[in-house]
Amino acid sequence: MDENSAIIEAILREDGLATNLNGHQSQDSGWKTVSYTKRRKNPPKNSVQPSLTAFHDSDVFRSVDQHSEDRLRRSREVAAAAAMAAALQSAFRSKQHSYDDDSGAESSAGAVENGGAVEKKVKPKKPKKPKVSVGDVASKMDADDLAAFLLDISASYETHHDIQLMRFADYFGRAFASVTAASFPWVKIFKESTVGKLIDVPLSHIPEAVYKTSVDWINQRSFEAVASFVLWLLDNIHADLEIHQGTVKGSKKVAQQAPSKSQVAIFVVLAMSLRRKPEVLISLLSIMKENPKYQAQDKLPVTIWVIAQASQGDLAVGLYMSTHMLLPMLSVKSSCNPQSRGLILQLVERILSSPKAHSVLINGAVRKGERLVPPSALELLMRATFPAPSARVKATERFEAVYPTLKEVALAGSMGSKAMKQVLLQIMKFSIKAAGEGILDLSREAVDIFTWCLNQSPDCYKQWDLIYLDNLEASVLVLKKLSNEWKELFAKTPSLEPLKDTLKSFQQKNEKELSNGEHGARHHASLKDADKYCKVILGRLSRGHGCTISKVFASAALAVGAAAGFALLFPNLQSSD
């Protein structure tokens, strides 16, 4: 009990300090000394009795009584604390003893009865809800129920196709509301999957009857309503992607749009819309190219998925979007990395590997005045397929595999049309430039394309004449090819006069440049080579022209001889007539 004694002594000491403090306060109030003398039975006669009123007015006794009550209260508290300490100490000893004697249950009960602490109750864990997969929900969808719902909203909002489409999305949203983000981690799936696997996410789980009912109904909605609907769905996906990226990257908290109840429904409805009306994606191309949120590298998997869905409905739309939106990314250093390049190639390879892809793409090379593979895309493909030997990468072989078909689509079209003439001039411009860059494989391919253009329109010769001196080295390579492959190149050419006039113009320019001192000396060798090939080709043209005249005279002579012989054989025919 030494501890209890120490506690009591400390409290009493505190009381003593409080009393002394009050004594000092009373001195400050005007009372200097308070002393009690021994009482006598007979006080002195001339002693003065203190006034009781003055004591009552000074609150001295009230202060003393208050301190007495405080001391009494503290004493009781000390006694209670001592009793509690004794009880706790006794409980501790008995409990320790009970552990030694294997009787812990009885001592614990005694401790609780004597005011001991009660152990905290362990809260039972809530049972985890079973994960619901996309396939589980999709397998329970009823096509008849969906058809009845679509019939109802079509009647209720007959002239408002946009509202009908929103209600359509809401139907799938309610159906897939139980599928959590953990069951459909679409961001992770898009990052880790190939295009071949990605293209069927998550539409592969939808029953065929539900899919057919949906796409048939979508086909009856207006083009403008579906286009707006597709853009709204796409924006929802990008908003959810930004939320995921903010969580992963630990960026500053920003007020973000709340994620949708079910991202599964968004992807399902968007995929069905793009597959049934793929052409709406072309109408959104300008928006997607101008808005940076669709162009970022981390958004590429989503863009690839969207174009892949459209390609399932129309291969031409898929190739058009690939060449107009994805291929330009290859020329941007920030987005041209192996991963991005690989995704783009996967999509193009999948489109070209589809059955009848060659005939479909060649016949649809021009779509509503727009080319599937424009000249700018052909240049990018040509440079990616024929780089310098030191610049070859693993993807170069894959470009070599897809290049012939894409080149054929790029050069297809109605020859002689005004639009095709413009295309030929654009192709000539970049091909003559590439031919003079000194990269062997690239030069060979560029010269082939340039000479092909010459055979398609006489206007190409005029264009060549205009850019001849600015691309002298490349023009020499073209002239060399014309000289060496004369028969193959001009076997089916209807007229060689444009070529003859162009070569004569080149000879005049060569002569003028050679007479020009400084410039002629710098390009002396190229000018001499160009002049040599011009003479060779012109000589062949002259010989060919002479042969043609001889053939004409021979044919005429044969015709005259035949007529004379016919008259000798039938002398009376004319008279009878």
Short mmCIF file of C-alpha atoms in Angstrom, two decimals, residues 21-348:
data_model
loop_
_atom_site.label_atom_id
_atom_site.label_comp_id
_atom_site.label_asym_id
_atom_site.label_seq_id
_atom_site.Cartn_x
_atom_site.Cartn_y
_atom_site.Cartn_z
CA LEU A 21 -1.82 30.45 -1.34
CA ASN A 22 -5.12 31.57 0.12
CA GLY A 23 -3.29 32.94 3.17
CA HIS A 24 -1.17 35.10 0.90
CA GLN A 25 -4.22 36.26 -0.94
CA SER A 26 -5.82 37.32 2.30
CA GLN A 27 -2.76 39.31 3.18
CA ASP A 28 -3.06 41.09 -0.11
CA SER A 29 -6.64 41.92 0.87
CA GLY A 30 -5.54 43.93 3.92
CA TRP A 31 -5.10 41.23 6.53
CA LYS A 32 -1.49 41.22 7.49
CA THR A 33 -1.31 38.62 10.29
CA VAL A 34 -3.77 36.12 11.62
CA SER A 35 -2.78 34.59 14.99
CA TYR A 36 -4.64 32.72 17.66
CA THR A 37 -3.63 33.32 21.24
CA LYS A 38 -4.45 31.14 24.21
CA ARG A 39 -7.89 31.84 25.67
CA ARG A 40 -8.24 33.05 29.15
CA LYS A 41 -11.20 32.65 31.37
CA ASN A 42 -11.23 36.33 32.24
CA PRO A 43 -10.23 38.52 29.40
CA PRO A 44 -8.74 41.92 30.15
CA LYS A 45 -11.26 44.60 30.79
CA ASN A 46 -9.88 46.98 28.35
CA SER A 47 -9.82 44.41 25.49
CA VAL A 48 -12.01 45.20 22.52
CA GLN A 49 -14.34 42.44 21.17
CA PRO A 50 -14.12 42.10 17.40
CA SER A 51 -17.17 42.92 15.34
CA LEU A 52 -19.02 39.85 14.01
CA THR A 53 -20.44 41.88 11.23
CA ALA A 54 -17.03 42.61 9.92
CA PHE A 55 -16.19 38.89 9.73
CA HIS A 56 -19.37 38.04 8.03
CA ASP A 57 -18.79 40.77 5.51
CA SER A 58 -15.20 39.64 4.76
CA ASP A 59 -16.01 36.03 3.58
CA VAL A 60 -13.12 34.68 5.62
CA PHE A 61 -15.09 31.85 7.10
CA ARG A 62 -16.69 31.11 3.83
CA SER A 63 -13.24 30.60 2.33
CA VAL A 64 -12.18 28.40 5.23
CA ASP A 65 -15.37 26.35 4.97
CA GLN A 66 -14.87 25.97 1.26
CA HIS A 67 -11.31 24.72 1.74
CA SER A 68 -12.52 22.33 4.38
CA GLU A 69 -15.11 20.94 2.06
CA ASP A 70 -12.49 20.63 -0.68
CA ARG A 71 -10.16 18.80 1.66
CA LEU A 72 -12.96 16.47 2.66
CA ARG A 73 -13.85 15.82 -0.95
CA ARG A 74 -10.24 15.21 -1.89
CA SER A 75 -9.87 12.83 1.02
CA ARG A 76 -12.83 10.86 -0.23
CA GLU A 77 -11.41 10.80 -3.74
CA VAL A 78 -8.08 9.63 -2.40
CA ALA A 79 -9.80 6.89 -0.45
CA ALA A 80 -11.77 5.82 -3.51
CA ALA A 81 -8.63 5.88 -5.65
CA ALA A 82 -6.81 3.81 -3.05
CA ALA A 83 -9.65 1.31 -3.01
CA MET A 84 -9.65 1.12 -6.78
CA ALA A 85 -5.88 0.68 -6.88
CA ALA A 86 -6.10 -2.06 -4.31
CA ALA A 87 -8.82 -3.79 -6.30
CA LEU A 88 -6.84 -3.55 -9.54
CA GLN A 89 -3.69 -4.81 -7.83
CA SER A 90 -5.58 -7.68 -6.29
CA ALA A 91 -7.20 -8.53 -9.59
CA PHE A 92 -3.85 -8.44 -11.36
CA ARG A 93 -2.26 -10.77 -8.80
CA SER A 94 -5.18 -13.17 -8.85
CA LYS A 95 -5.24 -13.18 -12.63
CA GLN A 96 -1.52 -13.86 -12.82
CA HIS A 97 -1.94 -16.63 -10.31
CA SER A 98 -4.88 -18.05 -12.25
CA TYR A 99 -2.79 -18.19 -15.42
CA ASP A 100 -0.25 -20.24 -13.53
CA ASP A 101 -2.96 -22.57 -12.19
CA ASP A 102 -4.95 -22.77 -15.46
CA SER A 103 -7.97 -20.99 -13.98
CA GLY A 104 -8.13 -17.88 -16.14
CA ALA A 105 -11.90 -17.88 -16.58
CA GLU A 106 -12.76 -17.38 -12.87
CA SER A 107 -10.24 -14.56 -12.29
CA SER A 108 -11.45 -12.72 -15.40
CA ALA A 109 -14.99 -12.82 -14.13
CA GLY A 110 -13.82 -11.51 -10.72
CA ALA A 111 -11.98 -8.64 -12.35
CA VAL A 112 -15.09 -7.58 -14.25
CA GLU A 113 -17.20 -7.74 -11.09
CA ASN A 114 -14.71 -5.56 -9.19
CA GLY A 115 -14.79 -2.79 -11.81
CA GLY A 116 -12.21 -4.18 -14.24
CA ALA A 117 -12.13 -3.20 -17.90
CA VAL A 118 -14.42 -5.09 -20.25
CA GLU A 119 -12.86 -6.54 -23.40
CA LYS A 120 -13.92 -4.90 -26.70
CA LYS A 121 -16.34 -6.88 -28.77
CA VAL A 122 -14.98 -7.94 -32.13
CA LYS A 123 -17.30 -6.79 -34.91
CA PRO A 124 -18.21 -9.60 -37.27
CA LYS A 125 -16.89 -9.11 -40.79
CA LYS A 126 -19.44 -8.37 -43.44
CA PRO A 127 -19.68 -11.15 -45.99
CA LYS A 128 -18.16 -10.16 -49.32
CA LYS A 129 -20.57 -9.87 -52.19
CA PRO A 130 -19.83 -12.34 -54.97
CA LYS A 131 -18.32 -10.76 -58.08
CA VAL A 132 -20.65 -10.55 -61.04
CA SER A 133 -18.95 -10.96 -64.41
CA VAL A 134 -19.96 -9.48 -67.74
CA GLY A 135 -20.76 -12.93 -69.05
CA ASP A 136 -23.06 -13.71 -66.10
CA VAL A 137 -25.20 -10.64 -66.75
CA ALA A 138 -25.14 -10.95 -70.55
CA SER A 139 -26.29 -14.58 -70.45
CA LYS A 140 -29.44 -13.55 -68.57
CA MET A 141 -30.46 -10.83 -71.05
CA ASP A 142 -33.71 -11.53 -72.89
CA ALA A 143 -34.07 -10.42 -76.51
CA ASP A 144 -37.90 -10.38 -76.26
CA ASP A 145 -37.78 -8.10 -73.23
CA LEU A 146 -35.38 -5.78 -75.07
CA ALA A 147 -37.60 -5.77 -78.16
CA ALA A 148 -40.64 -4.84 -76.07
CA PHE A 149 -38.70 -2.04 -74.41
CA LEU A 150 -37.47 -0.65 -77.73
CA LEU A 151 -40.99 -0.79 -79.15
CA ASP A 152 -42.28 1.15 -76.17
CA ILE A 153 -39.68 3.95 -76.28
CA SER A 154 -39.99 4.20 -80.07
CA ALA A 155 -43.70 4.92 -79.63
CA SER A 156 -43.23 7.22 -76.64
CA TYR A 157 -40.51 9.35 -78.25
CA GLU A 158 -41.43 8.84 -81.88
CA THR A 159 -39.78 11.97 -83.29
CA HIS A 160 -36.92 12.22 -80.78
CA HIS A 161 -34.30 9.70 -81.84
CA ASP A 162 -31.73 11.20 -79.52
CA ILE A 163 -33.92 10.48 -76.48
CA GLN A 164 -34.61 6.99 -77.75
CA LEU A 165 -30.88 6.28 -77.97
CA MET A 166 -30.29 7.57 -74.44
CA ARG A 167 -33.05 5.30 -73.13
CA PHE A 168 -31.48 2.45 -75.08
CA ALA A 169 -28.17 3.08 -73.32
CA ASP A 170 -29.98 3.30 -69.98
CA TYR A 171 -31.49 -0.16 -70.54
CA PHE A 172 -28.04 -1.71 -70.82
CA GLY A 173 -26.80 0.47 -67.96
CA ARG A 174 -29.38 -1.02 -65.61
CA ALA A 175 -28.67 -4.52 -66.88
CA PHE A 176 -24.92 -4.23 -66.18
CA ALA A 177 -25.18 -2.10 -63.01
CA SER A 178 -24.04 -5.01 -60.84
CA VAL A 179 -20.76 -5.40 -62.78
CA THR A 180 -18.14 -3.48 -60.82
CA ALA A 181 -14.91 -1.94 -62.06
CA ALA A 182 -13.02 -4.85 -60.50
CA SER A 183 -14.94 -7.29 -62.68
CA PHE A 184 -14.37 -5.17 -65.79
CA PRO A 185 -10.96 -3.41 -65.47
CA TRP A 186 -11.18 -2.03 -68.97
CA VAL A 187 -8.17 0.30 -68.68
CA LYS A 188 -5.91 -2.64 -67.83
CA ILE A 189 -7.49 -4.79 -70.54
CA PHE A 190 -6.90 -2.13 -73.19
CA LYS A 191 -3.26 -1.70 -72.18
CA GLU A 192 -2.40 -5.38 -72.13
CA SER A 193 -4.45 -6.84 -75.00
CA THR A 194 -3.61 -7.15 -78.67
CA VAL A 195 -5.94 -5.64 -81.26
CA GLY A 196 -7.13 -9.12 -82.19
CA LYS A 197 -8.40 -9.74 -78.64
CA LEU A 198 -9.40 -6.15 -77.98
CA ILE A 199 -11.81 -5.93 -80.89
CA ASP A 200 -14.35 -8.26 -79.24
CA VAL A 201 -14.29 -6.63 -75.77
CA PRO A 202 -16.93 -6.74 -74.34
CA LEU A 203 -19.30 -7.51 -77.22
CA SER A 204 -18.35 -11.18 -77.36
CA HIS A 205 -20.48 -11.81 -74.24
CA ILE A 206 -23.69 -10.41 -75.74
CA PRO A 207 -26.13 -13.10 -77.00
CA GLU A 208 -26.63 -13.12 -80.75
CA ALA A 209 -30.38 -12.50 -80.47
CA VAL A 210 -29.82 -9.45 -78.25
CA TYR A 211 -27.15 -8.11 -80.61
CA LYS A 212 -29.32 -8.53 -83.71
CA THR A 213 -32.34 -6.89 -82.05
CA SER A 214 -30.16 -3.96 -81.01
CA VAL A 215 -28.39 -3.30 -84.33
CA ASP A 216 -31.59 -3.63 -86.33
CA TRP A 217 -33.19 -0.99 -84.11
CA ILE A 218 -30.09 1.29 -84.32
CA ASN A 219 -30.20 1.08 -88.11
CA GLN A 220 -33.62 2.79 -88.06
CA ARG A 221 -32.36 5.83 -86.12
CA SER A 222 -31.25 8.94 -87.99
CA PHE A 223 -27.62 9.43 -88.99
CA GLU A 224 -27.31 12.71 -87.06
CA ALA A 225 -28.77 11.23 -83.86
CA VAL A 226 -26.44 8.22 -83.97
CA ALA A 227 -23.42 10.45 -84.66
CA SER A 228 -24.20 12.64 -81.62
CA PHE A 229 -24.86 9.52 -79.56
CA VAL A 230 -21.50 7.99 -80.53
CA LEU A 231 -19.65 11.17 -79.61
CA TRP A 232 -21.41 11.30 -76.22
CA LEU A 233 -20.45 7.68 -75.50
CA LEU A 234 -16.85 8.33 -76.55
CA ASP A 235 -16.63 11.36 -74.26
CA ASN A 236 -17.90 9.24 -71.36
CA ILE A 237 -15.12 6.71 -71.95
CA HIS A 238 -12.46 9.43 -72.06
CA ALA A 239 -13.83 11.01 -68.88
CA ASP A 240 -13.60 7.67 -67.08
CA LEU A 241 -10.08 7.17 -68.45
CA GLU A 242 -9.01 10.54 -67.00
CA ILE A 243 -10.34 9.49 -63.59
CA HIS A 244 -8.34 6.26 -63.73
CA GLN A 245 -5.21 8.09 -64.83
CA GLY A 246 -5.56 10.63 -62.01
CA THR A 247 -5.78 7.78 -59.52
CA VAL A 248 -2.82 5.93 -60.95
CA LYS A 249 -0.51 8.89 -61.43
CA GLY A 250 -1.34 10.49 -58.08
CA SER A 251 -2.14 13.81 -59.67
CA LYS A 252 -3.73 16.68 -57.80
CA LYS A 253 -7.37 16.24 -56.93
CA VAL A 254 -9.51 17.92 -59.51
CA ALA A 255 -13.27 18.01 -59.76
CA GLN A 256 -13.85 15.18 -62.18
CA GLN A 257 -16.99 13.82 -63.75
CA ALA A 258 -18.38 10.92 -61.74
CA PRO A 259 -17.86 7.56 -63.43
CA SER A 260 -20.81 5.91 -65.09
CA LYS A 261 -22.78 3.27 -63.26
CA SER A 262 -21.63 0.70 -65.76
CA GLN A 263 -18.79 1.22 -68.21
CA VAL A 264 -19.66 -2.17 -69.67
CA ALA A 265 -22.91 -0.75 -71.02
CA ILE A 266 -21.10 2.22 -72.56
CA PHE A 267 -18.71 -0.03 -74.47
CA VAL A 268 -21.43 -2.46 -75.53
CA VAL A 269 -23.75 0.22 -76.89
CA LEU A 270 -20.91 2.11 -78.61
CA ALA A 271 -19.60 -1.04 -80.30
CA MET A 272 -23.04 -1.95 -81.64
CA SER A 273 -23.61 1.61 -82.92
CA LEU A 274 -20.26 1.73 -84.75
CA ARG A 275 -20.68 -1.70 -86.29
CA ARG A 276 -24.16 -0.92 -87.61
CA LYS A 277 -23.49 2.66 -88.74
CA PRO A 278 -19.69 2.86 -89.19
CA GLU A 279 -19.85 5.88 -91.49
CA VAL A 280 -20.79 8.13 -88.55
CA LEU A 281 -17.17 7.87 -87.44
CA ILE A 282 -15.99 9.62 -90.62
CA SER A 283 -18.32 12.51 -89.83
CA LEU A 284 -16.61 12.85 -86.42
CA LEU A 285 -13.06 12.76 -87.84
CA SER A 286 -12.57 16.54 -87.85
CA ILE A 287 -13.64 16.75 -84.18
CA MET A 288 -11.35 13.92 -83.18
CA LYS A 289 -8.37 15.42 -85.05
CA GLU A 290 -8.80 18.95 -83.71
CA ASN A 291 -9.49 18.10 -80.06
CA PRO A 292 -6.27 17.22 -78.15
CA LYS A 293 -8.08 14.84 -75.80
CA TYR A 294 -8.47 12.35 -78.66
CA GLN A 295 -4.88 12.74 -79.88
CA ALA A 296 -2.84 11.99 -76.75
CA GLN A 297 -0.69 8.89 -76.79
CA ASP A 298 -2.39 7.39 -73.73
CA LYS A 299 -5.73 7.64 -75.57
CA LEU A 300 -4.45 5.58 -78.54
CA PRO A 301 -5.80 2.19 -77.31
CA VAL A 302 -9.31 3.69 -77.09
CA THR A 303 -9.00 5.18 -80.60
CA ILE A 304 -7.74 1.85 -81.95
CA TRP A 305 -10.71 0.05 -80.35
CA VAL A 306 -13.19 2.55 -81.80
CA ILE A 307 -11.80 2.28 -85.35
CA ALA A 308 -11.67 -1.50 -85.06
CA GLN A 309 -15.39 -1.58 -84.25
CA ALA A 310 -16.17 0.53 -87.32
CA SER A 311 -14.00 -1.72 -89.49
CA GLN A 312 -16.15 -4.68 -88.46
CA GLY A 313 -19.04 -2.96 -90.19
CA ASP A 314 -17.10 -1.52 -93.15
CA LEU A 315 -13.48 -2.24 -94.01
CA ALA A 316 -13.23 0.93 -96.07
CA VAL A 317 -14.22 3.08 -93.07
CA GLY A 318 -11.65 1.32 -90.92
CA LEU A 319 -8.86 1.94 -93.45
CA TYR A 320 -9.98 5.53 -94.02
CA MET A 321 -9.81 6.32 -90.29
CA SER A 322 -6.48 4.52 -89.97
CA THR A 323 -4.78 6.47 -92.76
CA HIS A 324 -6.30 9.85 -91.89
CA MET A 325 -5.99 9.75 -88.09
CA LEU A 326 -3.46 7.10 -87.06
CA LEU A 327 -0.75 7.21 -89.74
CA PRO A 328 -0.04 10.94 -89.20
CA MET A 329 0.98 10.02 -85.65
CA LEU A 330 3.97 8.17 -87.08
CA SER A 331 5.51 11.46 -88.19
CA VAL A 332 5.24 12.97 -84.68
CA LYS A 333 8.25 12.10 -82.54
CA SER A 334 6.35 12.28 -79.25
CA SER A 335 3.81 9.66 -80.35
CA CYS A 336 6.04 7.58 -82.64
CA ASN A 337 7.26 4.87 -80.26
CA PRO A 338 7.39 1.09 -80.75
CA GLN A 339 4.21 0.47 -78.75
CA SER A 340 2.12 3.00 -80.70
CA ARG A 341 3.60 1.90 -84.01
CA GLY A 342 2.80 -1.72 -83.15
CA LEU A 343 -0.84 -0.97 -82.30
CA ILE A 344 -1.38 0.96 -85.55
CA LEU A 345 0.20 -1.84 -87.60
CA GLN A 346 -1.91 -4.47 -85.84
CA LEU A 347 -5.09 -2.67 -86.84
CA VAL A 348 -4.00 -2.17 -90.47
#
